Coordinates of C-alpha atoms in Angstrom, one line a residue:
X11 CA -1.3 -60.3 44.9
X12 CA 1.6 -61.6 43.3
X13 CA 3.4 -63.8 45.6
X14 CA -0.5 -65.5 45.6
X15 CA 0.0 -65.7 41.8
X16 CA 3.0 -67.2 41.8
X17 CA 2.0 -70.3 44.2
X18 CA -1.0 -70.6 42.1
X19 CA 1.3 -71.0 38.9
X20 CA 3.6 -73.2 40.9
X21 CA 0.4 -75.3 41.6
X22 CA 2.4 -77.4 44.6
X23 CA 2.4 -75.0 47.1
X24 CA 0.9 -75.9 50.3
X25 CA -1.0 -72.6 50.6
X26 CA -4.7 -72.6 49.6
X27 CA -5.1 -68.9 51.0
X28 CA -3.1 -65.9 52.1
X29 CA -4.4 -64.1 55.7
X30 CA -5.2 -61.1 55.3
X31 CA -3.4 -58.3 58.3
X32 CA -6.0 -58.2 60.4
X33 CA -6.6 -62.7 60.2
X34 CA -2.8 -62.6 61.0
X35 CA -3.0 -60.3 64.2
X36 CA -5.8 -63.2 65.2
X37 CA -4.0 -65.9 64.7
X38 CA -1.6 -64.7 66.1
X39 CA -3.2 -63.5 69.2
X40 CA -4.8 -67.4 69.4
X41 CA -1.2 -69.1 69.1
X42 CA -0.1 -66.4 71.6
X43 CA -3.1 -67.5 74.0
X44 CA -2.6 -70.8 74.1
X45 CA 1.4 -70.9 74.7
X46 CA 1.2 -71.2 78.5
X47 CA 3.0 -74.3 78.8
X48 CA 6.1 -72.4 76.8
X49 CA 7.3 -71.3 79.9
X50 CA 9.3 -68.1 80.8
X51 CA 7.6 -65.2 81.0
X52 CA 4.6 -66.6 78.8
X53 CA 3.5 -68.5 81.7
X54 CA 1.9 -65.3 82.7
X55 CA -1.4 -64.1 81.1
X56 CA -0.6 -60.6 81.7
X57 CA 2.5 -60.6 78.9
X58 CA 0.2 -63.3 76.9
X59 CA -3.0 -60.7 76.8
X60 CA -0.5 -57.4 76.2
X61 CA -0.8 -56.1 73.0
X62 CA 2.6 -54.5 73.3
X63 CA 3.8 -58.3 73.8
X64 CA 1.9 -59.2 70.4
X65 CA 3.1 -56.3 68.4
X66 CA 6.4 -57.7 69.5
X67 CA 6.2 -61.0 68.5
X68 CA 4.2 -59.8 65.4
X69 CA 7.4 -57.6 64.6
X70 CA 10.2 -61.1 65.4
X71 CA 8.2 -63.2 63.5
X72 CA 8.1 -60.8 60.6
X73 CA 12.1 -59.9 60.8
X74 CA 12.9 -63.7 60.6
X75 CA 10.7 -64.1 57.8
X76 CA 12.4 -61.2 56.3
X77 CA 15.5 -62.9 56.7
X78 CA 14.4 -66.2 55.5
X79 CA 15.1 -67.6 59.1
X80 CA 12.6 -70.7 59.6
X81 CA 11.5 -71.7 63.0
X82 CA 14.2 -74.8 63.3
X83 CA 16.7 -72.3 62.3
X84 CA 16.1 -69.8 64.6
X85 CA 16.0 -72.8 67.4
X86 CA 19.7 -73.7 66.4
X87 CA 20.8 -69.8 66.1
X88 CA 19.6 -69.3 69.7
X89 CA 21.1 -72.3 71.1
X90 CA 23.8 -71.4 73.5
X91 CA 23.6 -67.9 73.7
X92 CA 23.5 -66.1 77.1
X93 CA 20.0 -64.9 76.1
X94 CA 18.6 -68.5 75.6
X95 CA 16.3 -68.7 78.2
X96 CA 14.5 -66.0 77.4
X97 CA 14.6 -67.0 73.7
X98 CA 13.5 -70.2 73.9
X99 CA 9.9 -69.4 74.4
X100 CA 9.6 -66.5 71.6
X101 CA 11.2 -69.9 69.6
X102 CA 8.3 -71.8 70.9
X103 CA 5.7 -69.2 69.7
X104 CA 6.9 -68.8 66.1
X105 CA 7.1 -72.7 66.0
X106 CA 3.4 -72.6 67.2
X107 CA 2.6 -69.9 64.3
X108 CA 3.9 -71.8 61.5
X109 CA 2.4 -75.1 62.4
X110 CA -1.0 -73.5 63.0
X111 CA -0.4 -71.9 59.3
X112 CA 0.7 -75.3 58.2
X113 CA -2.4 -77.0 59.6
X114 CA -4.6 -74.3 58.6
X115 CA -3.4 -74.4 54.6
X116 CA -2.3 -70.3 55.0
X117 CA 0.2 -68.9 54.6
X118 CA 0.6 -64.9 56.6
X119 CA 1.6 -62.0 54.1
X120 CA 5.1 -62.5 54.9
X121 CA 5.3 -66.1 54.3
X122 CA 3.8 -66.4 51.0
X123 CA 6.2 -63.8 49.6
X124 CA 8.8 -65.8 51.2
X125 CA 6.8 -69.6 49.7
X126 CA 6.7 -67.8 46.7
X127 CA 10.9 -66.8 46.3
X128 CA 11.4 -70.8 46.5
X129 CA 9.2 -71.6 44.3
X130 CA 10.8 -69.5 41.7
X131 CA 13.9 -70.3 43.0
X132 CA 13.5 -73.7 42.6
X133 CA 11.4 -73.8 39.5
X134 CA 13.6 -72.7 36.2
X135 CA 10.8 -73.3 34.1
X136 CA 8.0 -71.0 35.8
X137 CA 10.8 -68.4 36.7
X138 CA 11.7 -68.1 32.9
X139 CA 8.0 -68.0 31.9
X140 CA 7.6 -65.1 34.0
X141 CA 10.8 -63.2 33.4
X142 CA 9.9 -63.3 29.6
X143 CA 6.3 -62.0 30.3
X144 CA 7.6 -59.3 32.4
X145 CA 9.6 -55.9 29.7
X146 CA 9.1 -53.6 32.1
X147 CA 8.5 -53.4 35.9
X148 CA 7.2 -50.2 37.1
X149 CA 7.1 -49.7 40.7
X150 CA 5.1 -47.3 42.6
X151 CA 5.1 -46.8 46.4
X152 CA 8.7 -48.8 46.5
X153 CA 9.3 -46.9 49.9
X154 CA 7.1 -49.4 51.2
X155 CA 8.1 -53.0 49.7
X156 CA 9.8 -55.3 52.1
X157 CA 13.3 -57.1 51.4
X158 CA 11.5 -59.9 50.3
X159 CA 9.5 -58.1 48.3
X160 CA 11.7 -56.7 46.5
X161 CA 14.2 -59.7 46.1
X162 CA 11.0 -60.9 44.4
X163 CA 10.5 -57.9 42.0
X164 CA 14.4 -58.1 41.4
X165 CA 14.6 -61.8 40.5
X166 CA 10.8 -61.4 38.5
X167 CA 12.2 -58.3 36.7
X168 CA 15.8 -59.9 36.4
X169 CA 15.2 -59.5 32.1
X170 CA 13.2 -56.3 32.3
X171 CA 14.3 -52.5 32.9
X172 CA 13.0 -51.6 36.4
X173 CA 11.8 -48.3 37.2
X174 CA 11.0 -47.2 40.8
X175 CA 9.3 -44.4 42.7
X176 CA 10.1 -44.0 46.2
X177 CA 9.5 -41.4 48.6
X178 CA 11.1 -42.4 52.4
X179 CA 9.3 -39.6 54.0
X180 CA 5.6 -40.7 53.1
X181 CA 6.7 -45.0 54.2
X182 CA 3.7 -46.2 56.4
X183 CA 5.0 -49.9 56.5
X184 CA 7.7 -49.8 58.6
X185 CA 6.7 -52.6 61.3
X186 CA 7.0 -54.8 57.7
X187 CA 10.9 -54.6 57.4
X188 CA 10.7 -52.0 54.7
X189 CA 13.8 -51.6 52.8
X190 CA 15.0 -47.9 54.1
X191 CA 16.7 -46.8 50.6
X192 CA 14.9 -48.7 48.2
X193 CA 17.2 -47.1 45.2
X194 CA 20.1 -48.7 46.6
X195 CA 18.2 -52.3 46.4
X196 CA 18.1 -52.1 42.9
X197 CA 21.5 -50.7 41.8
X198 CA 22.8 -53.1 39.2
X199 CA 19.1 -54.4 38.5
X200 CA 17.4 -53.3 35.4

């Protein structure tokens, strides 16, 4: 997709490939498996083998990426709240989950989107190349983008004239963060 596009453009990104949904529910369920030793209530294999527990997790992991919240970052927002105990080892998992993407070269849906914001973010030159290629951005489906989707779109389509079609009741993407009134995401873009 286009997050993919972009890393390739950037050519330093540390992603050779993007999971796909059902490779990230795997992963997943492997760095959920193997957290034992994280304590808390992932000592027991009954929470570790729920798939409630996973769709859980699955649904943390994707609201900090939402919010651009990195592992370390959510380690220090935890720390001394009342809650921290129980935290600490849902910190531990998403830890575990970005270093087994790190070691693995992959990157989940989520955080290539998110890979791909800073590499436009930090790179002028490939940001202004694609602006100018970009007149018009016409968006179908836009009940189902993600914030970081479409902070993407916005900062892509920054020079163009955006047009979206959105229809809230037919949104089948909700356990991806979608943005509920996508019309008000882009007021003042386009």
């Amino acid at each position: 997709g286009l997050a993919r596009d972009v890393l390739r453009r950037h050519g330093r990104a540390p992603v050779r490939r993007a999971l796909e949904d059902l490779e990230e529910q795997l992963v997943l369920a492997q760095v959920i498996a193997g957290a034992a030793g994280l304590g808390g209530a992932l000592a027991n294999p009954a929470i570790r083998q729920s798939r409630g527990f996973a769709a859980d997790v699955n649904r943390l992991i994707t609201q900090l990426k939402q919010l651009r919240i990195d592992p370390p970052t959510f380690e220090r927002l935890i720390r001394g709240l009342p809650d921290e105990p129980a935290l600490r080892p849902l910190a531990g998992l998403y830890a575990a989950h970005a270093e087994h993407l790190e070691r693995a070269g992959a990157a989940d849906y989520r955080g290539a989107v998110w890979l791909a914001l800073e590499a436009l973010e930090g790179d002028a030159e490939l940001r202004g190349q694609l602006q100018s290629q970009w007149r018009n951005v016409l968006i179908d489906g836009a009940e189902d983008l993600s914030p970081l989707e479409w902070e993407l779109l916005c900062l892509l389509g920054a020079e163009a004239d955006v047009v979206a079609w959105a229809d809230p009741e037919q949104s089948i993407y909700g356990f991806r963060g979608v943005v509920r009134e996508p019309w008000e995401a882009l007021r003042g873009h386009g």
